PDB file of C-alpha atoms in Angstrom:
ATOM      1  CA  MET A   1       0.236   0.222   0.023  1.00 37.00           C
ATOM      2  CA  LYS A   2       1.533   3.491  -0.716  1.00 37.00           C
ATOM      3  CA  THR A   3       1.303   6.391   1.373  1.00 36.00           C
ATOM      4  CA  THR A   4       3.732   9.189   2.699  1.00 34.00           C
ATOM      5  CA  SER A   5       5.990   9.062   5.865  1.00 32.00           C
ATOM      6  CA  ALA A   6       4.153  11.567   6.932  1.00 32.00           C
ATOM      7  CA  LEU A   7      -0.156   9.806   7.021  1.00 31.00           C
ATOM      8  CA  ALA A   8       1.988   6.413   8.389  1.00 32.00           C
ATOM      9  CA  PHE A   9       3.521   8.155  10.891  1.00 28.00           C
ATOM     10  CA  GLY A  10       0.180  10.392  11.443  1.00 32.00           C
ATOM     11  CA  PHE A  11      -2.093   7.156  12.000  1.00 30.00           C
ATOM     12  CA  ILE A  12       1.078   5.248  13.859  1.00 30.00           C
ATOM     13  CA  ALA A  13       0.156   8.436  16.548  1.00 31.00           C
ATOM     14  CA  ALA A  14      -3.401   7.791  16.364  1.00 33.00           C
ATOM     15  CA  SER A  15      -2.805   4.552  17.111  1.00 33.00           C
ATOM     16  CA  VAL A  16      -0.765   4.804  19.964  1.00 32.00           C
ATOM     17  CA  ALA A  17      -3.510   7.243  21.321  1.00 32.00           C
ATOM     18  CA  THR A  18      -6.613   5.277  21.050  1.00 31.00           C
ATOM     19  CA  PRO A  19      -5.979   2.055  21.838  1.00 32.00           C
ATOM     20  CA  LEU A  20      -8.774   0.635  20.265  1.00 34.00           C
ATOM     21  CA  ARG A  21      -7.538   1.921  16.785  1.00 32.00           C
ATOM     22  CA  TYR A  22      -5.681  -0.574  14.559  1.00 36.00           C
ATOM     23  CA  ASN A  23      -2.505   0.879  13.322  1.00 39.00           C
ATOM     24  CA  VAL A  24      -2.892  -0.698   9.718  1.00 41.00           C
ATOM     25  CA  TYR A  25      -0.011   1.281   8.831  1.00 38.00           C
ATOM     26  CA  GLU A  26       3.054  -0.159  10.970  1.00 41.00           C
ATOM     27  CA  ALA A  27       4.297  -1.952   8.043  1.00 43.00           C
ATOM     28  CA  ALA A  28       4.224  -3.366   4.626  1.00 60.00           C
ATOM     29  CA  SER A  29       2.978  -6.856   4.641  1.00 82.00           C
ATOM     30  CA  VAL A  30       6.052  -9.073   4.547  1.00 92.00           C
ATOM     31  CA  GLY A  31       4.549 -11.398   2.161  1.00 96.00           C
ATOM     32  CA  CYS A  32       5.735  -9.371  -0.457  1.00 96.00           C
ATOM     33  CA  GLY A  33       7.535 -10.501  -2.635  1.00 96.00           C
ATOM     34  CA  ILE A  34       6.727 -14.407  -2.421  1.00 97.00           C
ATOM     35  CA  PRO A  35       5.033 -16.162  -5.415  1.00 97.00           C
ATOM     36  CA  HIS A  36       2.282 -17.907  -5.502  1.00 97.00           C
ATOM     37  CA  LYS A  37       0.317 -20.159  -7.524  1.00 96.00           C
ATOM     38  CA  SER A  38      -2.694 -18.511  -9.499  1.00 97.00           C
ATOM     39  CA  GLY A  39      -6.101 -19.211  -9.211  1.00 98.00           C
ATOM     40  CA  PHE A  40      -7.756 -21.704  -6.541  1.00 98.00           C
ATOM     41  CA  ASN A  41      -5.517 -22.870  -4.144  1.00 97.00           C
ATOM     42  CA  SER A  42      -6.950 -25.142  -1.344  1.00 96.00           C
ATOM     43  CA  ASN A  43      -4.075 -27.583  -0.520  1.00 95.00           C
ATOM     44  CA  PRO A  44      -3.977 -29.011   3.182  1.00 94.00           C
ATOM     45  CA  ASP A  45      -0.313 -28.875   3.400  1.00 94.00           C
ATOM     46  CA  SER A  46      -0.135 -24.896   2.835  1.00 95.00           C
ATOM     47  CA  HIS A  47      -3.489 -24.157   3.734  1.00 98.00           C
ATOM     48  CA  THR A  48      -3.763 -25.046   7.440  1.00 98.00           C
ATOM     49  CA  ILE A  49      -2.737 -23.079  10.696  1.00 98.00           C
ATOM     50  CA  SER A  50      -3.518 -23.412  14.120  1.00 98.00           C
ATOM     51  CA  SER A  51      -6.004 -21.225  16.017  1.00 98.00           C
ATOM     52  CA  GLY A  52      -6.874 -21.339  19.377  1.00 98.00           C
ATOM     53  CA  GLY A  53      -5.840 -24.865  20.051  1.00 97.00           C
ATOM     54  CA  ARG A  54      -7.444 -26.310  16.554  1.00 98.00           C
ATOM     55  CA  SER A  55      -5.910 -27.420  13.508  1.00 98.00           C
ATOM     56  CA  ARG A  56      -7.850 -24.545  10.893  1.00 98.00           C
ATOM     57  CA  THR A  57      -7.954 -25.001   7.233  1.00 98.00           C
ATOM     58  CA  TYR A  58      -8.948 -22.247   4.076  1.00 98.00           C
ATOM     59  CA  ALA A  59      -8.377 -21.773   0.190  1.00 98.00           C
ATOM     60  CA  VAL A  60      -7.805 -18.903  -1.188  1.00 98.00           C
ATOM     61  CA  ARG A  61      -8.525 -17.500  -4.815  1.00 98.00           C
ATOM     62  CA  VAL A  62      -5.076 -15.599  -6.057  1.00 98.00           C
ATOM     63  CA  PRO A  63      -5.741 -13.558  -8.766  1.00 98.00           C
ATOM     64  CA  ASP A  64      -4.295 -14.165 -12.685  1.00 97.00           C
ATOM     65  CA  GLY A  65      -0.691 -12.457 -13.170  1.00 97.00           C
ATOM     66  CA  TYR A  66      -0.320 -12.369  -9.137  1.00 98.00           C
ATOM     67  CA  ASN A  67       3.276 -13.299  -9.903  1.00 98.00           C
ATOM     68  CA  ASP A  68       4.414 -10.502 -12.442  1.00 97.00           C
ATOM     69  CA  ASP A  69       4.196  -8.045  -9.795  1.00 96.00           C
ATOM     70  CA  THR A  70       4.559  -9.480  -6.414  1.00 96.00           C
ATOM     71  CA  PHE A  71       5.120  -6.563  -4.176  1.00 95.00           C
ATOM     72  CA  LYS A  72       1.518  -4.748  -5.705  1.00 95.00           C
ATOM     73  CA  PRO A  73      -0.163  -4.668  -2.855  1.00 96.00           C
ATOM     74  CA  ARG A  74      -3.700  -6.489  -3.508  1.00 97.00           C
ATOM     75  CA  LYS A  75      -7.060  -6.395  -1.680  1.00 97.00           C
ATOM     76  CA  VAL A  76      -8.524  -9.092   0.310  1.00 98.00           C
ATOM     77  CA  ILE A  77     -12.070 -10.523   0.762  1.00 99.00           C
ATOM     78  CA  PHE A  78     -12.241 -13.368   3.130  1.00 99.00           C
ATOM     79  CA  ASP A  79     -15.671 -15.029   1.958  1.00 99.00           C
ATOM     80  CA  PHE A  80     -17.715 -17.522   4.165  1.00 99.00           C
ATOM     81  CA  HIS A  81     -19.594 -20.233   3.307  1.00 98.00           C
ATOM     82  CA  GLY A  82     -22.740 -21.244   4.916  1.00 98.00           C
ATOM     83  CA  ARG A  83     -23.807 -24.593   6.655  1.00 98.00           C
ATOM     84  CA  ASN A  84     -22.593 -27.241   5.911  1.00 97.00           C
ATOM     85  CA  GLY A  85     -20.478 -25.963   2.675  1.00 98.00           C
ATOM     86  CA  SER A  86     -16.721 -25.743   1.961  1.00 98.00           C
ATOM     87  CA  PRO A  87     -14.253 -22.974   1.050  1.00 98.00           C
ATOM     88  CA  GLU A  88     -15.031 -24.585  -2.273  1.00 98.00           C
ATOM     89  CA  ASN A  89     -18.911 -24.474  -2.419  1.00 98.00           C
ATOM     90  CA  GLN A  90     -18.355 -20.423  -1.137  1.00 98.00           C
ATOM     91  CA  TYR A  91     -16.013 -20.181  -4.170  1.00 98.00           C
ATOM     92  CA  LYS A  92     -18.186 -21.498  -6.914  1.00 98.00           C
ATOM     93  CA  ASN A  93     -21.065 -19.476  -5.249  1.00 98.00           C
ATOM     94  CA  SER A  94     -20.033 -15.675  -5.326  1.00 98.00           C
ATOM     95  CA  GLN A  95     -17.988 -16.311  -8.160  1.00 98.00           C
ATOM     96  CA  TYR A  96     -15.795 -13.163  -7.215  1.00 98.00           C
ATOM     97  CA  ASP A  97     -12.935 -13.958 -10.276  1.00 98.00           C
ATOM     98  CA  LYS A  98     -16.150 -14.233 -12.871  1.00 98.00           C
ATOM     99  CA  TYR A  99     -16.014 -10.247 -12.830  1.00 98.00           C
ATOM    100  CA  ASP A 100     -13.910  -7.908 -13.492  1.00 98.00           C
ATOM    101  CA  ALA A 101     -13.499  -5.788 -10.341  1.00 98.00           C
ATOM    102  CA  GLY A 102     -12.991  -9.712  -8.079  1.00 98.00           C
ATOM    103  CA  LYS A 103     -10.046 -10.638 -10.622  1.00 98.00           C
ATOM    104  CA  GLU A 104      -8.085  -8.237  -8.530  1.00 96.00           C
ATOM    105  CA  TYR A 105      -8.666  -9.083  -5.478  1.00 98.00           C
ATOM    106  CA  LEU A 106      -7.049 -12.043  -3.220  1.00 98.00           C
ATOM    107  CA  VAL A 107     -10.109 -13.766  -1.713  1.00 98.00           C
ATOM    108  CA  VAL A 108     -10.144 -16.304   1.258  1.00 98.00           C
ATOM    109  CA  TYR A 109     -11.993 -19.054   1.948  1.00 98.00           C
ATOM    110  CA  PRO A 110     -11.765 -20.017   5.364  1.00 98.00           C
ATOM    111  CA  ALA A 111     -13.688 -23.300   6.730  1.00 98.00           C
ATOM    112  CA  GLY A 112     -15.948 -23.592   9.772  1.00 98.00           C
ATOM    113  CA  VAL A 113     -15.320 -26.362  12.693  1.00 98.00           C
ATOM    114  CA  ASP A 114     -17.982 -29.199  11.367  1.00 98.00           C
ATOM    115  CA  ALA A 115     -19.412 -26.349   8.652  1.00 98.00           C
ATOM    116  CA  ALA A 116     -20.570 -24.055  11.086  1.00 98.00           C
ATOM    117  CA  TRP A 117     -19.814 -20.756  12.613  1.00 98.00           C
ATOM    118  CA  GLN A 118     -20.240 -19.298  15.668  1.00 98.00           C
ATOM    119  CA  GLY A 119     -22.839 -17.587  17.044  1.00 97.00           C
ATOM    120  CA  ALA A 120     -25.442 -20.379  15.426  1.00 97.00           C
ATOM    121  CA  PRO A 121     -26.942 -22.989  18.209  1.00 97.00           C
ATOM    122  CA  TYR A 122     -25.145 -25.307  15.855  1.00 97.00           C
ATOM    123  CA  ALA A 123     -22.023 -24.339  16.120  1.00 98.00           C
ATOM    124  CA  VAL A 124     -18.831 -26.330  17.518  1.00 98.00           C
ATOM    125  CA  GLN A 125     -19.717 -24.808  21.861  1.00 96.00           C
ATOM    126  CA  GLY A 126     -16.136 -23.391  22.694  1.00 97.00           C
ATOM    127  CA  VAL A 127     -15.073 -22.872  19.113  1.00 98.00           C
ATOM    128  CA  ASP A 128     -13.375 -18.803  19.115  1.00 98.00           C
ATOM    129  CA  ASP A 129     -13.921 -18.324  14.640  1.00 98.00           C
ATOM    130  CA  VAL A 130     -13.354 -14.274  15.737  1.00 98.00           C
ATOM    131  CA  LEU A 131      -9.650 -15.717  16.747  1.00 98.00           C
ATOM    132  CA  PHE A 132      -9.728 -17.595  13.867  1.00 98.00           C
ATOM    133  CA  VAL A 133     -10.144 -15.025  11.122  1.00 98.00           C
ATOM    134  CA  LYS A 134      -7.926 -12.694  13.625  1.00 98.00           C
ATOM    135  CA  ASP A 135      -4.716 -15.915  13.519  1.00 98.00           C
ATOM    136  CA  LEU A 136      -5.056 -16.156   9.269  1.00 98.00           C
ATOM    137  CA  LEU A 137      -5.867 -12.406   8.462  1.00 98.00           C
ATOM    138  CA  LYS A 138      -1.973 -12.582   9.883  1.00 97.00           C
ATOM    139  CA  ARG A 139      -1.240 -15.645   8.000  1.00 98.00           C
ATOM    140  CA  MET A 140      -2.325 -13.919   4.566  1.00 98.00           C
ATOM    141  CA  ARG A 141       0.503 -10.648   5.689  1.00 97.00           C
ATOM    142  CA  GLU A 142       3.204 -12.843   6.804  1.00 97.00           C
ATOM    143  CA  GLN A 143       2.368 -15.071   2.801  1.00 97.00           C
ATOM    144  CA  TYR A 144       1.168 -12.840   0.605  1.00 98.00           C
ATOM    145  CA  CYS A 145       1.394  -8.879  -0.409  1.00 97.00           C
ATOM    146  CA  VAL A 146      -1.555  -7.519   1.482  1.00 97.00           C
ATOM    147  CA  ASP A 147      -3.352  -3.654   0.857  1.00 96.00           C
ATOM    148  CA  ASP A 148      -4.061  -3.396   4.838  1.00 96.00           C
ATOM    149  CA  ASN A 149      -6.256  -0.452   4.315  1.00 96.00           C
ATOM    150  CA  HIS A 150      -9.014  -2.571   1.441  1.00 97.00           C
ATOM    151  CA  VAL A 151      -9.867  -5.914   3.227  1.00 98.00           C
ATOM    152  CA  TYR A 152     -13.774  -7.193   3.650  1.00 98.00           C
ATOM    153  CA  ALA A 153     -15.694  -9.730   4.830  1.00 99.00           C
ATOM    154  CA  SER A 154     -18.380 -11.432   3.130  1.00 99.00           C
ATOM    155  CA  GLY A 155     -20.481 -14.803   3.790  1.00 98.00           C
ATOM    156  CA  LYS A 156     -24.188 -16.854   2.995  1.00 98.00           C
ATOM    157  CA  SER A 157     -26.590 -18.036   5.390  1.00 98.00           C
ATOM    158  CA  ASN A 158     -25.002 -18.655   8.961  1.00 98.00           C
ATOM    159  CA  GLY A 159     -21.688 -17.551   6.992  1.00 98.00           C
ATOM    160  CA  GLY A 160     -23.145 -14.326   6.741  1.00 98.00           C
ATOM    161  CA  GLY A 161     -24.409 -14.629   9.926  1.00 98.00           C
ATOM    162  CA  PHE A 162     -20.535 -14.551  11.112  1.00 98.00           C
ATOM    163  CA  VAL A 163     -19.748 -12.020   9.127  1.00 98.00           C
ATOM    164  CA  ASP A 164     -21.933  -9.459  11.189  1.00 98.00           C
ATOM    165  CA  THR A 165     -20.359 -11.585  14.531  1.00 98.00           C
ATOM    166  CA  LEU A 166     -17.235 -10.669  13.262  1.00 98.00           C
ATOM    167  CA  ALA A 167     -18.354  -6.397  12.392  1.00 98.00           C
ATOM    168  CA  CYS A 168     -20.064  -6.266  15.662  1.00 98.00           C
ATOM    169  CA  SER A 169     -16.098  -7.826  17.674  1.00 98.00           C
ATOM    170  CA  ASP A 170     -13.525  -5.419  18.144  1.00 97.00           C
ATOM    171  CA  GLU A 171     -11.031  -7.836  15.448  1.00 98.00           C
ATOM    172  CA  GLY A 172     -13.854  -6.152  13.107  1.00 98.00           C
ATOM    173  CA  GLY A 173     -12.135  -2.427  13.076  1.00 97.00           C
ATOM    174  CA  GLU A 174      -9.924  -4.252  10.354  1.00 97.00           C
ATOM    175  CA  PHE A 175     -12.318  -4.792   8.157  1.00 98.00           C
ATOM    176  CA  ALA A 176     -13.423  -1.270   5.761  1.00 98.00           C
ATOM    177  CA  ALA A 177     -17.278  -2.910   4.767  1.00 98.00           C
ATOM    178  CA  PHE A 178     -19.059  -6.304   5.323  1.00 99.00           C
ATOM    179  CA  ALA A 179     -21.657  -8.160   3.273  1.00 99.00           C
ATOM    180  CA  MET A 180     -23.850 -10.929   3.601  1.00 99.00           C
ATOM    181  CA  ALA A 181     -26.372 -12.643   1.885  1.00 98.00           C
ATOM    182  CA  ALA A 182     -29.601 -14.575   3.504  1.00 98.00           C
ATOM    183  CA  ALA A 183     -27.583 -13.856   6.658  1.00 98.00           C
ATOM    184  CA  ALA A 184     -28.149 -16.020   9.915  1.00 98.00           C
ATOM    185  CA  LEU A 185     -28.352 -13.871  12.765  1.00 98.00           C
ATOM    186  CA  TYR A 186     -28.541 -15.705  15.145  1.00 97.00           C
ATOM    187  CA  ASP A 187     -26.062 -13.597  17.286  1.00 94.00           C
ATOM    188  CA  ASP A 188     -27.788  -9.854  16.761  1.00 97.00           C
ATOM    189  CA  THR A 189     -31.324 -10.177  17.802  1.00 95.00           C
ATOM    190  CA  SER A 190     -31.308  -6.348  19.346  1.00 97.00           C
ATOM    191  CA  LYS A 191     -30.010  -3.071  18.831  1.00 96.00           C
ATOM    192  CA  GLU A 192     -28.340  -3.172  22.166  1.00 97.00           C
ATOM    193  CA  ARG A 193     -26.058  -6.588  20.942  1.00 96.00           C
ATOM    194  CA  CYS A 194     -23.833  -4.854  18.949  1.00 97.00           C
ATOM    195  CA  SER A 195     -22.190  -0.908  19.256  1.00 96.00           C
ATOM    196  CA  LYS A 196     -20.017  -0.696  16.584  1.00 98.00           C
ATOM    197  CA  ARG A 197     -19.670   1.530  13.660  1.00 98.00           C
ATOM    198  CA  ARG A 198     -19.704  -0.405  10.562  1.00 98.00           C
ATOM    199  CA  ALA A 199     -20.268  -0.353   6.177  1.00 98.00           C
ATOM    200  CA  ILE A 200     -22.948  -3.021   5.989  1.00 99.00           C
ATOM    201  CA  LEU A 201     -24.498  -4.678   3.021  1.00 99.00           C
ATOM    202  CA  GLU A 202     -27.148  -7.043   2.860  1.00 99.00           C
ATOM    203  CA  ALA A 203     -29.203  -9.124   0.358  1.00 99.00           C
ATOM    204  CA  HIS A 204     -32.697 -11.047   1.376  1.00 98.00           C
ATOM    205  CA  GLY A 205     -34.890 -13.485  -0.431  1.00 98.00           C
ATOM    206  CA  GLY A 206     -38.556 -12.348   0.876  1.00 98.00           C
ATOM    207  CA  ASN A 207     -39.133 -16.080   0.329  1.00 98.00           C
ATOM    208  CA  ASP A 208     -36.803 -17.464   2.425  1.00 98.00           C
ATOM    209  CA  ASP A 209     -38.092 -20.382   4.584  1.00 97.00           C
ATOM    210  CA  THR A 210     -34.603 -20.752   6.351  1.00 97.00           C
ATOM    211  CA  ILE A 211     -33.895 -17.779   7.795  1.00 98.00           C
ATOM    212  CA  LYS A 212     -37.171 -16.046   7.583  1.00 98.00           C
ATOM    213  CA  TYR A 213     -37.720 -12.376   6.412  1.00 98.00           C
ATOM    214  CA  GLY A 214     -39.740 -11.792   9.147  1.00 98.00           C
ATOM    215  CA  GLY A 215     -37.783 -13.192  11.673  1.00 98.00           C
ATOM    216  CA  GLY A 216     -38.537 -15.567  14.623  1.00 96.00           C
ATOM    217  CA  PRO A 217     -37.384 -19.732  15.147  1.00 96.00           C
ATOM    218  CA  THR A 218     -36.479 -21.515  13.025  1.00 95.00           C
ATOM    219  CA  ASN A 219     -35.621 -25.087  11.572  1.00 90.00           C
ATOM    220  CA  SER A 220     -32.231 -25.015  13.345  1.00 90.00           C
ATOM    221  CA  GLY A 221     -32.497 -23.619  16.823  1.00 90.00           C
ATOM    222  CA  GLY A 222     -32.036 -20.244  17.594  1.00 91.00           C
ATOM    223  CA  VAL A 223     -34.532 -17.152  16.307  1.00 95.00           C
ATOM    224  CA  SER A 224     -33.212 -14.509  14.191  1.00 97.00           C
ATOM    225  CA  PRO A 225     -34.322 -10.992  13.777  1.00 98.00           C
ATOM    226  CA  ASN A 226     -36.914  -9.327  11.317  1.00 98.00           C
ATOM    227  CA  VAL A 227     -34.490  -8.562   9.278  1.00 98.00           C
ATOM    228  CA  ALA A 228     -36.002  -4.820   8.694  1.00 98.00           C
ATOM    229  CA  ASP A 229     -35.212  -4.563  11.924  1.00 98.00           C
ATOM    230  CA  TRP A 230     -31.997  -5.294  11.707  1.00 98.00           C
ATOM    231  CA  VAL A 231     -30.915  -3.030   8.673  1.00 98.00           C
ATOM    232  CA  THR A 232     -32.580  -0.041  11.384  1.00 98.00           C
ATOM    233  CA  TRP A 233     -30.418  -1.025  13.513  1.00 98.00           C
ATOM    234  CA  TRP A 234     -27.280  -1.317  11.846  1.00 98.00           C
ATOM    235  CA  ALA A 235     -28.395   2.501  10.691  1.00 98.00           C
ATOM    236  CA  GLU A 236     -29.081   3.601  14.215  1.00 97.00           C
ATOM    237  CA  ARG A 237     -25.444   2.049  15.261  1.00 98.00           C
ATOM    238  CA  ASP A 238     -23.995   4.548  12.054  1.00 98.00           C
ATOM    239  CA  GLY A 239     -25.462   7.785  13.535  1.00 97.00           C
ATOM    240  CA  PHE A 240     -28.728   8.033  11.365  1.00 97.00           C
ATOM    241  CA  ALA A 241     -32.091   9.214  12.100  1.00 94.00           C
ATOM    242  CA  ALA A 242     -35.517   7.509  12.409  1.00 83.00           C
ATOM    243  CA  GLY A 243     -36.629   7.618   8.407  1.00 89.00           C
ATOM    244  CA  ALA A 244     -33.285   8.255   7.282  1.00 96.00           C
ATOM    245  CA  ALA A 245     -33.486   5.619   4.643  1.00 97.00           C
ATOM    246  CA  GLU A 246     -33.515   5.784   0.426  1.00 98.00           C
ATOM    247  CA  THR A 247     -36.190   3.202  -0.946  1.00 98.00           C
ATOM    248  CA  THR A 248     -35.785   2.326  -4.508  1.00 98.00           C
ATOM    249  CA  GLN A 249     -38.442   0.177  -6.415  1.00 98.00           C
ATOM    250  CA  HIS A 250     -36.565  -2.514  -9.021  1.00 98.00           C
ATOM    251  CA  SER A 251     -37.901  -4.936 -11.048  1.00 98.00           C
ATOM    252  CA  GLY A 252     -38.485  -7.659  -8.515  1.00 98.00           C
ATOM    253  CA  TYR A 253     -36.473  -6.141  -5.629  1.00 98.00           C
ATOM    254  CA  GLU A 254     -36.043  -3.158  -3.427  1.00 98.00           C
ATOM    255  CA  THR A 255     -32.886  -1.349  -2.825  1.00 98.00           C
ATOM    256  CA  VAL A 256     -33.501   0.482   1.072  1.00 98.00           C
ATOM    257  CA  THR A 257     -30.410   2.673   1.788  1.00 98.00           C
ATOM    258  CA  TYR A 258     -28.791   4.714   4.036  1.00 98.00           C
ATOM    259  CA  LYS A 259     -25.966   7.426   2.520  1.00 98.00           C
ATOM    260  CA  GLY A 260     -23.658   9.024   3.963  1.00 96.00           C
ATOM    261  CA  ASP A 261     -21.495  12.073   3.073  1.00 92.00           C
ATOM    262  CA  GLY A 262     -21.931  12.041  -1.215  1.00 93.00           C
ATOM    263  CA  GLY A 263     -24.640  10.193  -1.199  1.00 95.00           C
ATOM    264  CA  LYS A 264     -21.810   7.196  -0.192  1.00 97.00           C
ATOM    265  CA  PRO A 265     -24.278   3.676   0.859  1.00 98.00           C
ATOM    266  CA  VAL A 266     -23.415   3.368   4.737  1.00 98.00           C
ATOM    267  CA  VAL A 267     -25.974   1.001   5.395  1.00 98.00           C
ATOM    268  CA  GLN A 268     -27.564  -0.776   2.394  1.00 98.00           C
ATOM    269  CA  HIS A 269     -29.924  -3.751   1.520  1.00 98.00           C
ATOM    270  CA  TYR A 270     -31.663  -5.601  -1.268  1.00 98.00           C
ATOM    271  CA  LYS A 271     -34.941  -7.165  -0.647  1.00 98.00           C
ATOM    272  CA  ILE A 272     -36.134  -9.832  -3.544  1.00 98.00           C
ATOM    273  CA  PHE A 273     -39.071 -10.756  -3.278  1.00 98.00           C
ATOM    274  CA  ASP A 274     -39.290 -13.978  -4.439  1.00 98.00           C
ATOM    275  CA  LEU A 275     -35.984 -15.491  -3.639  1.00 98.00           C
ATOM    276  CA  GLY A 276     -35.224 -18.129  -0.901  1.00 98.00           C
ATOM    277  CA  HIS A 277     -32.759 -19.012   1.297  1.00 98.00           C
ATOM    278  CA  CYS A 278     -29.878 -17.760  -1.838  1.00 98.00           C
ATOM    279  CA  TRP A 279     -26.777 -16.481  -2.784  1.00 98.00           C
ATOM    280  CA  PRO A 280     -28.565 -13.881  -5.337  1.00 98.00           C
ATOM    281  CA  SER A 281     -27.476 -14.331  -9.676  1.00 98.00           C
ATOM    282  CA  SER A 282     -29.048 -13.166 -12.384  1.00 97.00           C
ATOM    283  CA  THR A 283     -27.705 -16.019 -14.063  1.00 97.00           C
ATOM    284  CA  GLY A 284     -28.112 -19.070 -11.810  1.00 97.00           C
ATOM    285  CA  ASP A 285     -25.079 -20.662 -12.734  1.00 97.00           C
ATOM    286  CA  ASN A 286     -23.740 -20.261  -9.103  1.00 98.00           C
ATOM    287  CA  SER A 287     -23.831 -22.761  -6.099  1.00 97.00           C
ATOM    288  CA  ASP A 288     -26.845 -22.258  -5.035  1.00 98.00           C
ATOM    289  CA  GLY A 289     -28.754 -22.333  -8.434  1.00 96.00           C
ATOM    290  CA  SER A 290     -29.742 -26.044  -8.838  1.00 95.00           C
ATOM    291  CA  ARG A 291     -31.512 -24.958  -5.584  1.00 97.00           C
ATOM    292  CA  SER A 292     -35.368 -24.478  -6.672  1.00 97.00           C
ATOM    293  CA  TYR A 293     -36.380 -21.803  -4.237  1.00 98.00           C
ATOM    294  CA  CYS A 294     -33.202 -20.185  -6.285  1.00 98.00           C
ATOM    295  CA  LYS A 295     -35.044 -19.443  -9.513  1.00 97.00           C
ATOM    296  CA  ASP A 296     -34.914 -15.738  -9.207  1.00 97.00           C
ATOM    297  CA  HIS A 297     -32.421 -14.291 -11.076  1.00 98.00           C
ATOM    298  CA  SER A 298     -33.724 -10.466 -10.598  1.00 98.00           C
ATOM    299  CA  LEU A 299     -30.162  -9.383  -8.623  1.00 98.00           C
ATOM    300  CA  ASP A 300     -26.973 -10.495  -9.481  1.00 98.00           C
ATOM    301  CA  PHE A 301     -25.331 -10.128  -5.435  1.00 98.00           C
ATOM    302  CA  THR A 302     -21.715 -10.334  -6.475  1.00 98.00           C
ATOM    303  CA  PRO A 303     -21.605  -7.060  -8.533  1.00 98.00           C
ATOM    304  CA  ALA A 304     -23.387  -5.058  -6.115  1.00 98.00           C
ATOM    305  CA  VAL A 305     -21.003  -6.075  -3.563  1.00 99.00           C
ATOM    306  CA  LEU A 306     -17.844  -5.009  -5.433  1.00 98.00           C
ATOM    307  CA  ASP A 307     -19.136  -2.109  -5.837  1.00 98.00           C
ATOM    308  CA  PHE A 308     -19.688  -1.842  -2.196  1.00 98.00           C
ATOM    309  CA  PHE A 309     -16.773  -2.934  -1.083  1.00 98.00           C
ATOM    310  CA  SER A 310     -14.864  -0.645  -4.109  1.00 98.00           C
ATOM    311  CA  GLN A 311     -16.278   3.075  -2.249  1.00 98.00           C
ATOM    312  CA  TRP A 312     -14.868   1.746   1.322  1.00 98.00           C
ATOM    313  CA  ASP A 313     -11.218   1.917   2.485  1.00 97.00           C
ATOM    314  CA  LEU A 314     -10.439   1.574   5.807  1.00 96.00           C
ATOM    315  CA  SER A 315      -9.005   5.126   6.241  1.00 95.00           C
ATOM    316  CA  SER A 316     -12.613   6.053   5.014  1.00 96.00           C
ATOM    317  CA  ALA A 317     -14.639   3.501   7.067  1.00 97.00           C
ATOM    318  CA  PRO A 318     -17.262   4.455   9.854  1.00 96.00           C
ATOM    319  CA  LYS A 319     -15.248   5.441  13.203  1.00 92.00           C
ATOM    320  CA  GLN A 320     -16.633   4.800  16.375  1.00 88.00           C
ATOM    321  CA  ILE A 321     -18.065   7.381  18.863  1.00 79.00           C
TER     322      ILE A 321
END
């Protein structure tokens, strides 16, 4: 990441004065200069770390041409699979490398213990996935050329719910923005459960029978909130007044947006009226595309995520007050 010495010093000083702020400009990623094979890589011999006393695995999608300049800092997305999913499944679901903007990212696909994530009622008790993310981000910085100012998190279902849990944690301060599809929000059931300010994007099907849009008990145990209420909570956490949302109608879905300075979306939500529990796709060629309840193709969510991420970096992300 390119920055002047004065700018770097300014952020270091701010970090010392305010311990809760992460010092993302502290040093260049030590992984710069190390070559990596492009494409989707999940070899456990090189993609396993120890975290919380457990061996944890992950996969990485390395951009084409990465080795043409191994000192070029790369933007990073951590992308979390749903319950009973896998890194490969989520890679085929979000399909970031299908889009020109997504081809430039290092995309990390962590694997949940027993294919589940912290915060859900069915997650393995005692597993600290927030710590796993902290350890894995450290590993990425050690092995790859990471642009610390542009690190993001996304996920589907249980993975999306964990992205929300991550956003509500101190470790979420290392991420510039967060995106979720069909988020299973077991861990965020009232406005008071979280006090962070974050840039948040979510898409949810109006016909989701797994995590119902209106909230309530789920078939997997636990209770999820009304999604519209949850969106409002995030807006209030980010300092927006009631009634500040802009709602836009589209063919098959609506968008609710809370805009900050310059009209930049801080909290944005897509409700796809006839969609089920899916990562929205306009073509249906992703992992969810074969599901009978994923046949609504009115929204292509991945480019919407990439556009949302492109508007945020860590230096401009919502700040704690």
